[in-house]
mmCIF file with all atom_site columns, C-alpha atoms in Angstrom:
data_model
loop_
_atom_site.group_PDB
_atom_site.id
_atom_site.type_symbol
_atom_site.label_atom_id
_atom_site.label_alt_id
_atom_site.label_comp_id
_atom_site.label_asym_id
_atom_site.label_entity_id
_atom_site.label_seq_id
_atom_site.pdbx_PDB_ins_code
_atom_site.Cartn_x
_atom_site.Cartn_y
_atom_site.Cartn_z
_atom_site.occupancy
_atom_site.B_iso_or_equiv
_atom_site.pdbx_formal_charge
_atom_site.auth_seq_id
_atom_site.auth_comp_id
_atom_site.auth_asym_id
_atom_site.auth_atom_id
_atom_site.pdbx_PDB_model_num
ATOM 1   C CA . UNK A 1 1   ? -17.062 54.257 23.600  1.00 0.00 ? 1   UNK A CA 1
ATOM 2   C CA . UNK A 1 2   ? -17.214 52.784 20.092  1.00 0.00 ? 2   UNK A CA 1
ATOM 3   C CA . UNK A 1 3   ? -15.730 49.700 18.476  1.00 0.00 ? 3   UNK A CA 1
ATOM 4   C CA . UNK A 1 4   ? -12.328 49.845 16.842  1.00 0.00 ? 4   UNK A CA 1
ATOM 5   C CA . UNK A 1 5   ? -12.570 51.570 13.458  1.00 0.00 ? 5   UNK A CA 1
ATOM 6   C CA . UNK A 1 6   ? -10.236 51.830 10.511  1.00 0.00 ? 6   UNK A CA 1
ATOM 7   C CA . UNK A 1 7   ? -9.133  55.215 11.811  1.00 0.00 ? 7   UNK A CA 1
ATOM 8   C CA . UNK A 1 8   ? -8.281  53.658 15.149  1.00 0.00 ? 8   UNK A CA 1
ATOM 9   C CA . UNK A 1 9   ? -6.371  50.914 13.376  1.00 0.00 ? 9   UNK A CA 1
ATOM 10  C CA . UNK A 1 10  ? -4.508  53.443 11.268  1.00 0.00 ? 10  UNK A CA 1
ATOM 11  C CA . UNK A 1 11  ? -3.157  55.214 14.365  1.00 0.00 ? 11  UNK A CA 1
ATOM 12  C CA . UNK A 1 12  ? -1.078  52.155 15.231  1.00 0.00 ? 12  UNK A CA 1
ATOM 13  C CA . UNK A 1 13  ? 0.985   52.347 12.049  1.00 0.00 ? 13  UNK A CA 1
ATOM 14  C CA . UNK A 1 14  ? 3.666   49.901 10.998  1.00 0.00 ? 14  UNK A CA 1
ATOM 15  C CA . UNK A 1 15  ? 4.458   47.478 13.806  1.00 0.00 ? 15  UNK A CA 1
ATOM 16  C CA . UNK A 1 16  ? 1.670   49.016 15.872  1.00 0.00 ? 16  UNK A CA 1
ATOM 17  C CA . UNK A 1 17  ? 0.139   45.621 16.560  1.00 0.00 ? 17  UNK A CA 1
ATOM 18  C CA . UNK A 1 18  ? 3.412   44.379 18.000  1.00 0.00 ? 18  UNK A CA 1
ATOM 19  C CA . UNK A 1 19  ? 3.311   46.637 21.029  1.00 0.00 ? 19  UNK A CA 1
ATOM 20  C CA . UNK A 1 20  ? 4.728   43.936 23.277  1.00 0.00 ? 20  UNK A CA 1
ATOM 21  C CA . UNK A 1 21  ? 7.506   41.398 22.968  1.00 0.00 ? 21  UNK A CA 1
ATOM 22  C CA . UNK A 1 22  ? 6.805   38.604 20.515  1.00 0.00 ? 22  UNK A CA 1
ATOM 23  C CA . UNK A 1 23  ? 6.670   35.015 21.828  1.00 0.00 ? 23  UNK A CA 1
ATOM 24  C CA . UNK A 1 24  ? 10.035  33.324 21.820  1.00 0.00 ? 24  UNK A CA 1
ATOM 25  C CA . UNK A 1 25  ? 8.976   30.721 19.283  1.00 0.00 ? 25  UNK A CA 1
ATOM 26  C CA . UNK A 1 26  ? 8.011   33.443 16.782  1.00 0.00 ? 26  UNK A CA 1
ATOM 27  C CA . UNK A 1 27  ? 11.424  35.094 17.091  1.00 0.00 ? 27  UNK A CA 1
ATOM 28  C CA . UNK A 1 28  ? 13.204  31.737 16.818  1.00 0.00 ? 28  UNK A CA 1
ATOM 29  C CA . UNK A 1 29  ? 11.129  30.678 13.808  1.00 0.00 ? 29  UNK A CA 1
ATOM 30  C CA . UNK A 1 30  ? 11.752  33.982 12.047  1.00 0.00 ? 30  UNK A CA 1
ATOM 31  C CA . UNK A 1 31  ? 15.504  33.869 12.615  1.00 0.00 ? 31  UNK A CA 1
ATOM 32  C CA . UNK A 1 32  ? 15.662  30.217 11.540  1.00 0.00 ? 32  UNK A CA 1
ATOM 33  C CA . UNK A 1 33  ? 13.572  30.793 8.393   1.00 0.00 ? 33  UNK A CA 1
ATOM 34  C CA . UNK A 1 34  ? 15.679  33.775 7.354   1.00 0.00 ? 34  UNK A CA 1
ATOM 35  C CA . UNK A 1 35  ? 18.954  31.970 8.043   1.00 0.00 ? 35  UNK A CA 1
ATOM 36  C CA . UNK A 1 36  ? 17.929  28.886 6.058   1.00 0.00 ? 36  UNK A CA 1
ATOM 37  C CA . UNK A 1 37  ? 16.555  31.068 3.262   1.00 0.00 ? 37  UNK A CA 1
ATOM 38  C CA . UNK A 1 38  ? 19.805  32.974 2.821   1.00 0.00 ? 38  UNK A CA 1
ATOM 39  C CA . UNK A 1 39  ? 21.860  29.775 3.002   1.00 0.00 ? 39  UNK A CA 1
ATOM 40  C CA . UNK A 1 40  ? 19.589  28.162 0.400   1.00 0.00 ? 40  UNK A CA 1
ATOM 41  C CA . UNK A 1 41  ? 19.740  31.044 -2.067  1.00 0.00 ? 41  UNK A CA 1
ATOM 42  C CA . UNK A 1 42  ? 23.523  31.164 -1.711  1.00 0.00 ? 42  UNK A CA 1
ATOM 43  C CA . UNK A 1 43  ? 23.717  27.463 -2.569  1.00 0.00 ? 43  UNK A CA 1
ATOM 44  C CA . UNK A 1 44  ? 21.237  27.832 -5.449  1.00 0.00 ? 44  UNK A CA 1
ATOM 45  C CA . UNK A 1 45  ? 23.199  30.747 -6.892  1.00 0.00 ? 45  UNK A CA 1
ATOM 46  C CA . UNK A 1 46  ? 26.178  28.412 -7.165  1.00 0.00 ? 46  UNK A CA 1
ATOM 47  C CA . UNK A 1 47  ? 24.326  25.205 -8.056  1.00 0.00 ? 47  UNK A CA 1
ATOM 48  C CA . UNK A 1 48  ? 20.731  25.610 -9.348  1.00 0.00 ? 48  UNK A CA 1
ATOM 49  C CA . UNK A 1 49  ? 20.395  21.827 -9.569  1.00 0.00 ? 49  UNK A CA 1
ATOM 50  C CA . UNK A 1 50  ? 20.661  21.558 -5.794  1.00 0.00 ? 50  UNK A CA 1
ATOM 51  C CA . UNK A 1 51  ? 17.266  23.236 -5.434  1.00 0.00 ? 51  UNK A CA 1
ATOM 52  C CA . UNK A 1 52  ? 15.612  21.369 -8.345  1.00 0.00 ? 52  UNK A CA 1
ATOM 53  C CA . UNK A 1 53  ? 15.129  24.735 -10.013 1.00 0.00 ? 53  UNK A CA 1
ATOM 54  C CA . UNK A 1 54  ? 16.415  24.039 -13.503 1.00 0.00 ? 54  UNK A CA 1
ATOM 55  C CA . UNK A 1 55  ? 14.232  26.039 -15.889 1.00 0.00 ? 55  UNK A CA 1
ATOM 56  C CA . UNK A 1 56  ? 12.502  27.791 -12.981 1.00 0.00 ? 56  UNK A CA 1
ATOM 57  C CA . UNK A 1 57  ? 14.506  31.024 -12.810 1.00 0.00 ? 57  UNK A CA 1
ATOM 58  C CA . UNK A 1 58  ? 16.943  30.024 -10.031 1.00 0.00 ? 58  UNK A CA 1
ATOM 59  C CA . UNK A 1 59  ? 18.920  33.249 -10.418 1.00 0.00 ? 59  UNK A CA 1
ATOM 60  C CA . UNK A 1 60  ? 15.816  35.422 -10.197 1.00 0.00 ? 60  UNK A CA 1
ATOM 61  C CA . UNK A 1 61  ? 14.642  33.552 -7.112  1.00 0.00 ? 61  UNK A CA 1
ATOM 62  C CA . UNK A 1 62  ? 18.066  33.887 -5.504  1.00 0.00 ? 62  UNK A CA 1
ATOM 63  C CA . UNK A 1 63  ? 17.797  37.648 -5.993  1.00 0.00 ? 63  UNK A CA 1
ATOM 64  C CA . UNK A 1 64  ? 14.139  38.382 -5.249  1.00 0.00 ? 64  UNK A CA 1
ATOM 65  C CA . UNK A 1 65  ? 13.500  36.042 -2.321  1.00 0.00 ? 65  UNK A CA 1
ATOM 66  C CA . UNK A 1 66  ? 16.065  37.695 -0.026  1.00 0.00 ? 66  UNK A CA 1
ATOM 67  C CA . UNK A 1 67  ? 14.588  41.058 -1.017  1.00 0.00 ? 67  UNK A CA 1
ATOM 68  C CA . UNK A 1 68  ? 11.139  39.835 0.056   1.00 0.00 ? 68  UNK A CA 1
ATOM 69  C CA . UNK A 1 69  ? 12.580  38.660 3.365   1.00 0.00 ? 69  UNK A CA 1
ATOM 70  C CA . UNK A 1 70  ? 14.067  42.134 3.924   1.00 0.00 ? 70  UNK A CA 1
ATOM 71  C CA . UNK A 1 71  ? 10.839  44.089 3.316   1.00 0.00 ? 71  UNK A CA 1
ATOM 72  C CA . UNK A 1 72  ? 9.739   44.166 6.959   1.00 0.00 ? 72  UNK A CA 1
ATOM 73  C CA . UNK A 1 73  ? 13.203  45.028 8.365   1.00 0.00 ? 73  UNK A CA 1
ATOM 74  C CA . UNK A 1 74  ? 13.424  47.871 5.840   1.00 0.00 ? 74  UNK A CA 1
ATOM 75  C CA . UNK A 1 75  ? 9.974   49.188 6.787   1.00 0.00 ? 75  UNK A CA 1
ATOM 76  C CA . UNK A 1 76  ? 10.845  48.981 10.465  1.00 0.00 ? 76  UNK A CA 1
ATOM 77  C CA . UNK A 1 77  ? 14.046  50.951 9.962   1.00 0.00 ? 77  UNK A CA 1
ATOM 78  C CA . UNK A 1 78  ? 12.219  53.533 7.886   1.00 0.00 ? 78  UNK A CA 1
ATOM 79  C CA . UNK A 1 79  ? 9.142   54.246 9.998   1.00 0.00 ? 79  UNK A CA 1
ATOM 80  C CA . UNK A 1 80  ? 8.935   52.025 13.053  1.00 0.00 ? 80  UNK A CA 1
ATOM 81  C CA . UNK A 1 81  ? 12.222  52.119 14.936  1.00 0.00 ? 81  UNK A CA 1
ATOM 82  C CA . UNK A 1 82  ? 10.594  53.589 18.042  1.00 0.00 ? 82  UNK A CA 1
ATOM 83  C CA . UNK A 1 83  ? 8.323   50.539 18.302  1.00 0.00 ? 83  UNK A CA 1
ATOM 84  C CA . UNK A 1 84  ? 9.103   46.903 19.099  1.00 0.00 ? 84  UNK A CA 1
ATOM 85  C CA . UNK A 1 85  ? 10.229  44.884 16.118  1.00 0.00 ? 85  UNK A CA 1
ATOM 86  C CA . UNK A 1 86  ? 7.269   43.175 14.326  1.00 0.00 ? 86  UNK A CA 1
ATOM 87  C CA . UNK A 1 87  ? 8.598   39.619 14.508  1.00 0.00 ? 87  UNK A CA 1
ATOM 88  C CA . UNK A 1 88  ? 5.302   37.971 13.595  1.00 0.00 ? 88  UNK A CA 1
ATOM 89  C CA . UNK A 1 89  ? 4.825   40.081 10.463  1.00 0.00 ? 89  UNK A CA 1
ATOM 90  C CA . UNK A 1 90  ? 8.447   39.449 9.500   1.00 0.00 ? 90  UNK A CA 1
ATOM 91  C CA . UNK A 1 91  ? 7.949   35.696 9.855   1.00 0.00 ? 91  UNK A CA 1
ATOM 92  C CA . UNK A 1 92  ? 4.725   35.744 7.833   1.00 0.00 ? 92  UNK A CA 1
ATOM 93  C CA . UNK A 1 93  ? 6.394   37.616 4.965   1.00 0.00 ? 93  UNK A CA 1
ATOM 94  C CA . UNK A 1 94  ? 9.488   35.390 5.022   1.00 0.00 ? 94  UNK A CA 1
ATOM 95  C CA . UNK A 1 95  ? 7.662   32.048 5.078   1.00 0.00 ? 95  UNK A CA 1
ATOM 96  C CA . UNK A 1 96  ? 6.401   32.090 1.439   1.00 0.00 ? 96  UNK A CA 1
ATOM 97  C CA . UNK A 1 97  ? 9.914   32.510 0.025   1.00 0.00 ? 97  UNK A CA 1
ATOM 98  C CA . UNK A 1 98  ? 11.420  29.932 2.368   1.00 0.00 ? 98  UNK A CA 1
ATOM 99  C CA . UNK A 1 99  ? 8.649   27.374 1.828   1.00 0.00 ? 99  UNK A CA 1
ATOM 100 C CA . UNK A 1 100 ? 8.859   27.727 -1.959  1.00 0.00 ? 100 UNK A CA 1
ATOM 101 C CA . UNK A 1 101 ? 12.575  26.932 -1.935  1.00 0.00 ? 101 UNK A CA 1
ATOM 102 C CA . UNK A 1 102 ? 12.017  24.073 0.508   1.00 0.00 ? 102 UNK A CA 1
ATOM 103 C CA . UNK A 1 103 ? 9.216   22.640 -1.628  1.00 0.00 ? 103 UNK A CA 1
ATOM 104 C CA . UNK A 1 104 ? 11.421  22.714 -4.708  1.00 0.00 ? 104 UNK A CA 1
ATOM 105 C CA . UNK A 1 105 ? 14.388  21.270 -2.834  1.00 0.00 ? 105 UNK A CA 1
ATOM 106 C CA . UNK A 1 106 ? 12.230  18.317 -1.725  1.00 0.00 ? 106 UNK A CA 1
ATOM 107 C CA . UNK A 1 107 ? 10.796  18.096 -5.265  1.00 0.00 ? 107 UNK A CA 1
ATOM 108 C CA . UNK A 1 108 ? 7.259   18.383 -3.890  1.00 0.00 ? 108 UNK A CA 1
ATOM 109 C CA . UNK A 1 109 ? 6.028   20.510 -6.786  1.00 0.00 ? 109 UNK A CA 1
ATOM 110 C CA . UNK A 1 110 ? 6.680   17.648 -9.209  1.00 0.00 ? 110 UNK A CA 1
ATOM 111 C CA . UNK A 1 111 ? 5.895   14.711 -6.933  1.00 0.00 ? 111 UNK A CA 1
ATOM 112 C CA . UNK A 1 112 ? 2.718   15.988 -5.217  1.00 0.00 ? 112 UNK A CA 1
ATOM 113 C CA . UNK A 1 113 ? -0.063  17.071 -7.589  1.00 0.00 ? 113 UNK A CA 1
ATOM 114 C CA . UNK A 1 114 ? -1.809  19.438 -5.180  1.00 0.00 ? 114 UNK A CA 1
ATOM 115 C CA . UNK A 1 115 ? 1.295   20.980 -3.598  1.00 0.00 ? 115 UNK A CA 1
ATOM 116 C CA . UNK A 1 116 ? 1.476   23.993 -5.937  1.00 0.00 ? 116 UNK A CA 1
ATOM 117 C CA . UNK A 1 117 ? -2.179  24.858 -5.244  1.00 0.00 ? 117 UNK A CA 1
ATOM 118 C CA . UNK A 1 118 ? -1.646  24.503 -1.509  1.00 0.00 ? 118 UNK A CA 1
ATOM 119 C CA . UNK A 1 119 ? 1.377   26.785 -1.681  1.00 0.00 ? 119 UNK A CA 1
ATOM 120 C CA . UNK A 1 120 ? -0.504  29.520 -3.530  1.00 0.00 ? 120 UNK A CA 1
ATOM 121 C CA . UNK A 1 121 ? -3.280  29.442 -0.938  1.00 0.00 ? 121 UNK A CA 1
ATOM 122 C CA . UNK A 1 122 ? -0.919  29.330 2.054   1.00 0.00 ? 122 UNK A CA 1
ATOM 123 C CA . UNK A 1 123 ? 1.524   31.906 0.691   1.00 0.00 ? 123 UNK A CA 1
ATOM 124 C CA . UNK A 1 124 ? -1.197  34.457 -0.033  1.00 0.00 ? 124 UNK A CA 1
ATOM 125 C CA . UNK A 1 125 ? -2.681  33.803 3.399   1.00 0.00 ? 125 UNK A CA 1
ATOM 126 C CA . UNK A 1 126 ? 0.710   34.396 5.047   1.00 0.00 ? 126 UNK A CA 1
ATOM 127 C CA . UNK A 1 127 ? 1.412   37.596 3.110   1.00 0.00 ? 127 UNK A CA 1
ATOM 128 C CA . UNK A 1 128 ? -2.092  38.949 3.759   1.00 0.00 ? 128 UNK A CA 1
ATOM 129 C CA . UNK A 1 129 ? -1.767  38.161 7.452   1.00 0.00 ? 129 UNK A CA 1
ATOM 130 C CA . UNK A 1 130 ? 1.587   39.933 7.481   1.00 0.00 ? 130 UNK A CA 1
ATOM 131 C CA . UNK A 1 131 ? -0.042  43.051 6.045   1.00 0.00 ? 131 UNK A CA 1
ATOM 132 C CA . UNK A 1 132 ? -2.786  42.877 8.683   1.00 0.00 ? 132 UNK A CA 1
ATOM 133 C CA . UNK A 1 133 ? -0.234  42.688 11.475  1.00 0.00 ? 133 UNK A CA 1
ATOM 134 C CA . UNK A 1 134 ? 1.866   45.517 10.044  1.00 0.00 ? 134 UNK A CA 1
ATOM 135 C CA . UNK A 1 135 ? -1.239  47.686 9.690   1.00 0.00 ? 135 UNK A CA 1
ATOM 136 C CA . UNK A 1 136 ? -2.252  47.003 13.285  1.00 0.00 ? 136 UNK A CA 1
ATOM 137 C CA . UNK A 1 137 ? -5.475  45.415 12.059  1.00 0.00 ? 137 UNK A CA 1
ATOM 138 C CA . UNK A 1 138 ? -5.043  41.963 13.564  1.00 0.00 ? 138 UNK A CA 1
ATOM 139 C CA . UNK A 1 139 ? -7.693  42.718 16.203  1.00 0.00 ? 139 UNK A CA 1
ATOM 140 C CA . UNK A 1 140 ? -9.940  44.943 14.100  1.00 0.00 ? 140 UNK A CA 1
ATOM 141 C CA . UNK A 1 141 ? -13.576 43.934 13.492  1.00 0.00 ? 141 UNK A CA 1
ATOM 142 C CA . UNK A 1 142 ? -13.934 40.969 11.151  1.00 0.00 ? 142 UNK A CA 1
ATOM 143 C CA . UNK A 1 143 ? -15.324 42.979 8.236   1.00 0.00 ? 143 UNK A CA 1
ATOM 144 C CA . UNK A 1 144 ? -12.373 45.349 8.302   1.00 0.00 ? 144 UNK A CA 1
ATOM 145 C CA . UNK A 1 145 ? -9.902  42.479 8.549   1.00 0.00 ? 145 UNK A CA 1
ATOM 146 C CA . UNK A 1 146 ? -11.471 40.818 5.520   1.00 0.00 ? 146 UNK A CA 1
ATOM 147 C CA . UNK A 1 147 ? -11.458 44.056 3.518   1.00 0.00 ? 147 UNK A CA 1
ATOM 148 C CA . UNK A 1 148 ? -7.789  44.755 4.177   1.00 0.00 ? 148 UNK A CA 1
ATOM 149 C CA . UNK A 1 149 ? -6.730  41.139 3.833   1.00 0.00 ? 149 UNK A CA 1
ATOM 150 C CA . UNK A 1 150 ? -8.494  40.654 0.485   1.00 0.00 ? 150 UNK A CA 1
ATOM 151 C CA . UNK A 1 151 ? -7.162  43.978 -0.778  1.00 0.00 ? 151 UNK A CA 1
ATOM 152 C CA . UNK A 1 152 ? -3.636  42.911 0.151   1.00 0.00 ? 152 UNK A CA 1
ATOM 153 C CA . UNK A 1 153 ? -4.014  39.357 -1.114  1.00 0.00 ? 153 UNK A CA 1
ATOM 154 C CA . UNK A 1 154 ? -5.556  40.315 -4.440  1.00 0.00 ? 154 UNK A CA 1
ATOM 155 C CA . UNK A 1 155 ? -2.778  42.845 -4.959  1.00 0.00 ? 155 UNK A CA 1
ATOM 156 C CA . UNK A 1 156 ? 0.111   40.586 -4.005  1.00 0.00 ? 156 UNK A CA 1
ATOM 157 C CA . UNK A 1 157 ? -1.229  37.422 -5.657  1.00 0.00 ? 157 UNK A CA 1
ATOM 158 C CA . UNK A 1 158 ? -1.293  38.920 -9.200  1.00 0.00 ? 158 UNK A CA 1
ATOM 159 C CA . UNK A 1 159 ? 2.183   40.353 -8.583  1.00 0.00 ? 159 UNK A CA 1
ATOM 160 C CA . UNK A 1 160 ? 3.402   36.846 -7.724  1.00 0.00 ? 160 UNK A CA 1
ATOM 161 C CA . UNK A 1 161 ? 1.717   35.437 -10.835 1.00 0.00 ? 161 UNK A CA 1
ATOM 162 C CA . UNK A 1 162 ? 3.274   38.092 -13.069 1.00 0.00 ? 162 UNK A CA 1
ATOM 163 C CA . UNK A 1 163 ? 6.669   37.372 -11.519 1.00 0.00 ? 163 UNK A CA 1
ATOM 164 C CA . UNK A 1 164 ? 6.276   33.660 -12.280 1.00 0.00 ? 164 UNK A CA 1
ATOM 165 C CA . UNK A 1 165 ? 5.028   34.331 -15.817 1.00 0.00 ? 165 UNK A CA 1
ATOM 166 C CA . UNK A 1 166 ? 7.885   36.584 -16.871 1.00 0.00 ? 166 UNK A CA 1
ATOM 167 C CA . UNK A 1 167 ? 10.559  34.786 -14.823 1.00 0.00 ? 167 UNK A CA 1
ATOM 168 C CA . UNK A 1 168 ? 10.137  31.301 -16.255 1.00 0.00 ? 168 UNK A CA 1
ATOM 169 C CA . UNK A 1 169 ? 6.630   30.213 -17.335 1.00 0.00 ? 169 UNK A CA 1
ATOM 170 C CA . UNK A 1 170 ? 6.913   31.653 -20.849 1.00 0.00 ? 170 UNK A CA 1
ATOM 171 C CA . UNK A 1 171 ? 10.071  29.595 -21.390 1.00 0.00 ? 171 UNK A CA 1
ATOM 172 C CA . UNK A 1 172 ? 8.801   26.360 -19.880 1.00 0.00 ? 172 UNK A CA 1
ATOM 173 C CA . UNK A 1 173 ? 6.459   23.530 -20.747 1.00 0.00 ? 173 UNK A CA 1
ATOM 174 C CA . UNK A 1 174 ? 3.800   25.166 -18.577 1.00 0.00 ? 174 UNK A CA 1
ATOM 175 C CA . UNK A 1 175 ? 3.103   27.923 -21.131 1.00 0.00 ? 175 UNK A CA 1
ATOM 176 C CA . UNK A 1 176 ? 0.116   26.174 -22.850 1.00 0.00 ? 176 UNK A CA 1
ATOM 177 C CA . UNK A 1 177 ? -1.721  25.774 -19.535 1.00 0.00 ? 177 UNK A CA 1
ATOM 178 C CA . UNK A 1 178 ? -0.523  28.992 -17.897 1.00 0.00 ? 178 UNK A CA 1
ATOM 179 C CA . UNK A 1 179 ? -3.802  30.899 -18.319 1.00 0.00 ? 179 UNK A CA 1
ATOM 180 C CA . UNK A 1 180 ? -5.995  28.311 -16.626 1.00 0.00 ? 180 UNK A CA 1
ATOM 181 C CA . UNK A 1 181 ? -3.387  27.711 -13.935 1.00 0.00 ? 181 UNK A CA 1
ATOM 182 C CA . UNK A 1 182 ? -3.122  31.437 -13.223 1.00 0.00 ? 182 UNK A CA 1
ATOM 183 C CA . UNK A 1 183 ? -6.891  31.798 -12.836 1.00 0.00 ? 183 UNK A CA 1
ATOM 184 C CA . UNK A 1 184 ? -6.905  28.899 -10.383 1.00 0.00 ? 184 UNK A CA 1
ATOM 185 C CA . UNK A 1 185 ? -3.997  30.376 -8.449  1.00 0.00 ? 185 UNK A CA 1
ATOM 186 C CA . UNK A 1 186 ? -5.742  33.759 -8.187  1.00 0.00 ? 186 UNK A CA 1
ATOM 187 C CA . UNK A 1 187 ? -8.900  32.077 -6.896  1.00 0.00 ? 187 UNK A CA 1
ATOM 188 C CA . UNK A 1 188 ? -6.843  30.199 -4.306  1.00 0.00 ? 188 UNK A CA 1
ATOM 189 C CA . UNK A 1 189 ? -5.156  33.473 -3.375  1.00 0.00 ? 189 UNK A CA 1
ATOM 190 C CA . UNK A 1 190 ? -8.565  35.015 -2.657  1.00 0.00 ? 190 UNK A CA 1
ATOM 191 C CA . UNK A 1 191 ? -9.446  32.063 -0.422  1.00 0.00 ? 191 UNK A CA 1
ATOM 192 C CA . UNK A 1 192 ? -6.101  32.404 1.336   1.00 0.00 ? 192 UNK A CA 1
ATOM 193 C CA . UNK A 1 193 ? -6.673  36.111 1.979   1.00 0.00 ? 193 UNK A CA 1
ATOM 194 C CA . UNK A 1 194 ? -10.088 35.456 3.534   1.00 0.00 ? 194 UNK A CA 1
ATOM 195 C CA . UNK A 1 195 ? -8.623  32.598 5.559   1.00 0.00 ? 195 UNK A CA 1
ATOM 196 C CA . UNK A 1 196 ? -5.941  34.940 6.918   1.00 0.00 ? 196 UNK A CA 1
ATOM 197 C CA . UNK A 1 197 ? -8.613  37.351 8.160   1.00 0.00 ? 197 UNK A CA 1
ATOM 198 C CA . UNK A 1 198 ? -10.456 34.488 9.873   1.00 0.00 ? 198 UNK A CA 1
ATOM 199 C CA . UNK A 1 199 ? -7.463  32.801 11.489  1.00 0.00 ? 199 UNK A CA 1
ATOM 200 C CA . UNK A 1 200 ? -5.602  35.920 12.574  1.00 0.00 ? 200 UNK A CA 1
ATOM 201 C CA . UNK A 1 201 ? -8.278  36.574 15.187  1.00 0.00 ? 201 UNK A CA 1
ATOM 202 C CA . UNK A 1 202 ? -7.657  33.160 16.766  1.00 0.00 ? 202 UNK A CA 1
ATOM 203 C CA . UNK A 1 203 ? -6.040  32.611 20.183  1.00 0.00 ? 203 UNK A CA 1
ATOM 204 C CA . UNK A 1 204 ? -2.455  33.791 20.349  1.00 0.00 ? 204 UNK A CA 1
ATOM 205 C CA . UNK A 1 205 ? -2.528  35.876 17.176  1.00 0.00 ? 205 UNK A CA 1
ATOM 206 C CA . UNK A 1 206 ? -4.066  39.175 18.235  1.00 0.00 ? 206 UNK A CA 1
ATOM 207 C CA . UNK A 1 207 ? -1.755  41.459 20.101  1.00 0.00 ? 207 UNK A CA 1
ATOM 208 C CA . UNK A 1 208 ? -2.169  42.346 23.729  1.00 0.00 ? 208 UNK A CA 1
ATOM 209 C CA . UNK A 1 209 ? -2.179  46.008 22.759  1.00 0.00 ? 209 UNK A CA 1
ATOM 210 C CA . UNK A 1 210 ? -5.370  45.608 20.741  1.00 0.00 ? 210 UNK A CA 1
ATOM 211 C CA . UNK A 1 211 ? -6.979  43.293 23.260  1.00 0.00 ? 211 UNK A CA 1
ATOM 212 C CA . UNK A 1 212 ? -6.508  45.952 25.913  1.00 0.00 ? 212 UNK A CA 1
ATOM 213 C CA . UNK A 1 213 ? -7.515  48.762 23.554  1.00 0.00 ? 213 UNK A CA 1
ATOM 214 C CA . UNK A 1 214 ? -5.339  51.185 21.641  1.00 0.00 ? 214 UNK A CA 1
ATOM 215 C CA . UNK A 1 215 ? -6.665  54.323 23.345  1.00 0.00 ? 215 UNK A CA 1
ATOM 216 C CA . UNK A 1 216 ? -4.973  55.820 26.344  1.00 0.00 ? 216 UNK A CA 1
ATOM 217 C CA . UNK A 1 217 ? -6.677  55.260 29.736  1.00 0.00 ? 217 UNK A CA 1
ATOM 218 C CA . UNK A 1 218 ? -9.537  57.616 30.325  1.00 0.00 ? 218 UNK A CA 1
ATOM 219 C CA . UNK A 1 219 ? -9.764  58.725 26.724  1.00 0.00 ? 219 UNK A CA 1
ATOM 220 C CA . UNK A 1 220 ? -13.220 58.708 25.182  1.00 0.00 ? 220 UNK A CA 1
ATOM 221 C CA . UNK A 1 221 ? -14.271 58.819 21.555  1.00 0.00 ? 221 UNK A CA 1
ATOM 222 C CA . UNK A 1 222 ? -17.221 61.027 20.709  1.00 0.00 ? 222 UNK A CA 1
#
């Protein structure tokens, strides 16, 4: 028998790593995060000042953040309905949008100097981990987890930066420092992606399906 390879990982497909019921706290956290997110964007759509988002594209956030939170449900409906719902991946993809709105609501971006940097690192880590779980790579060898996680993180992080740039940075006081800030955010995104690959292998993260092996009993790889 040989160690798990990328081909083995690929056979699991979307939601393949969630071959058993998710822990109750993951389901509860996902439902709570999504509920609070949708309530927050509804309030922000009516009153942008409530979320401390004046000049920070409140309307665009109110539109795009729910779409981000619906990515995993849409993928599950499209290709993974025969498998258990990937609650962990759904939570990981929802958290960045929810935490960004929460951070703005609490005015942490303006009051805490390092909060924006921490959010870029943590958000990229969460999104990269979500991709790993969806790809069934949460229990793959470390090198493969890093490769996929960095590929995902360094794809999604620039997308996030471009969204910020065109949504509000060009029309804000941040424009003169945007270039340097973007480079720092991309570097933090890379660190977050690597961190996701490291932490996802920790206790309680890897799925039972991968721990027990993805091959059927008695099957042998040549």
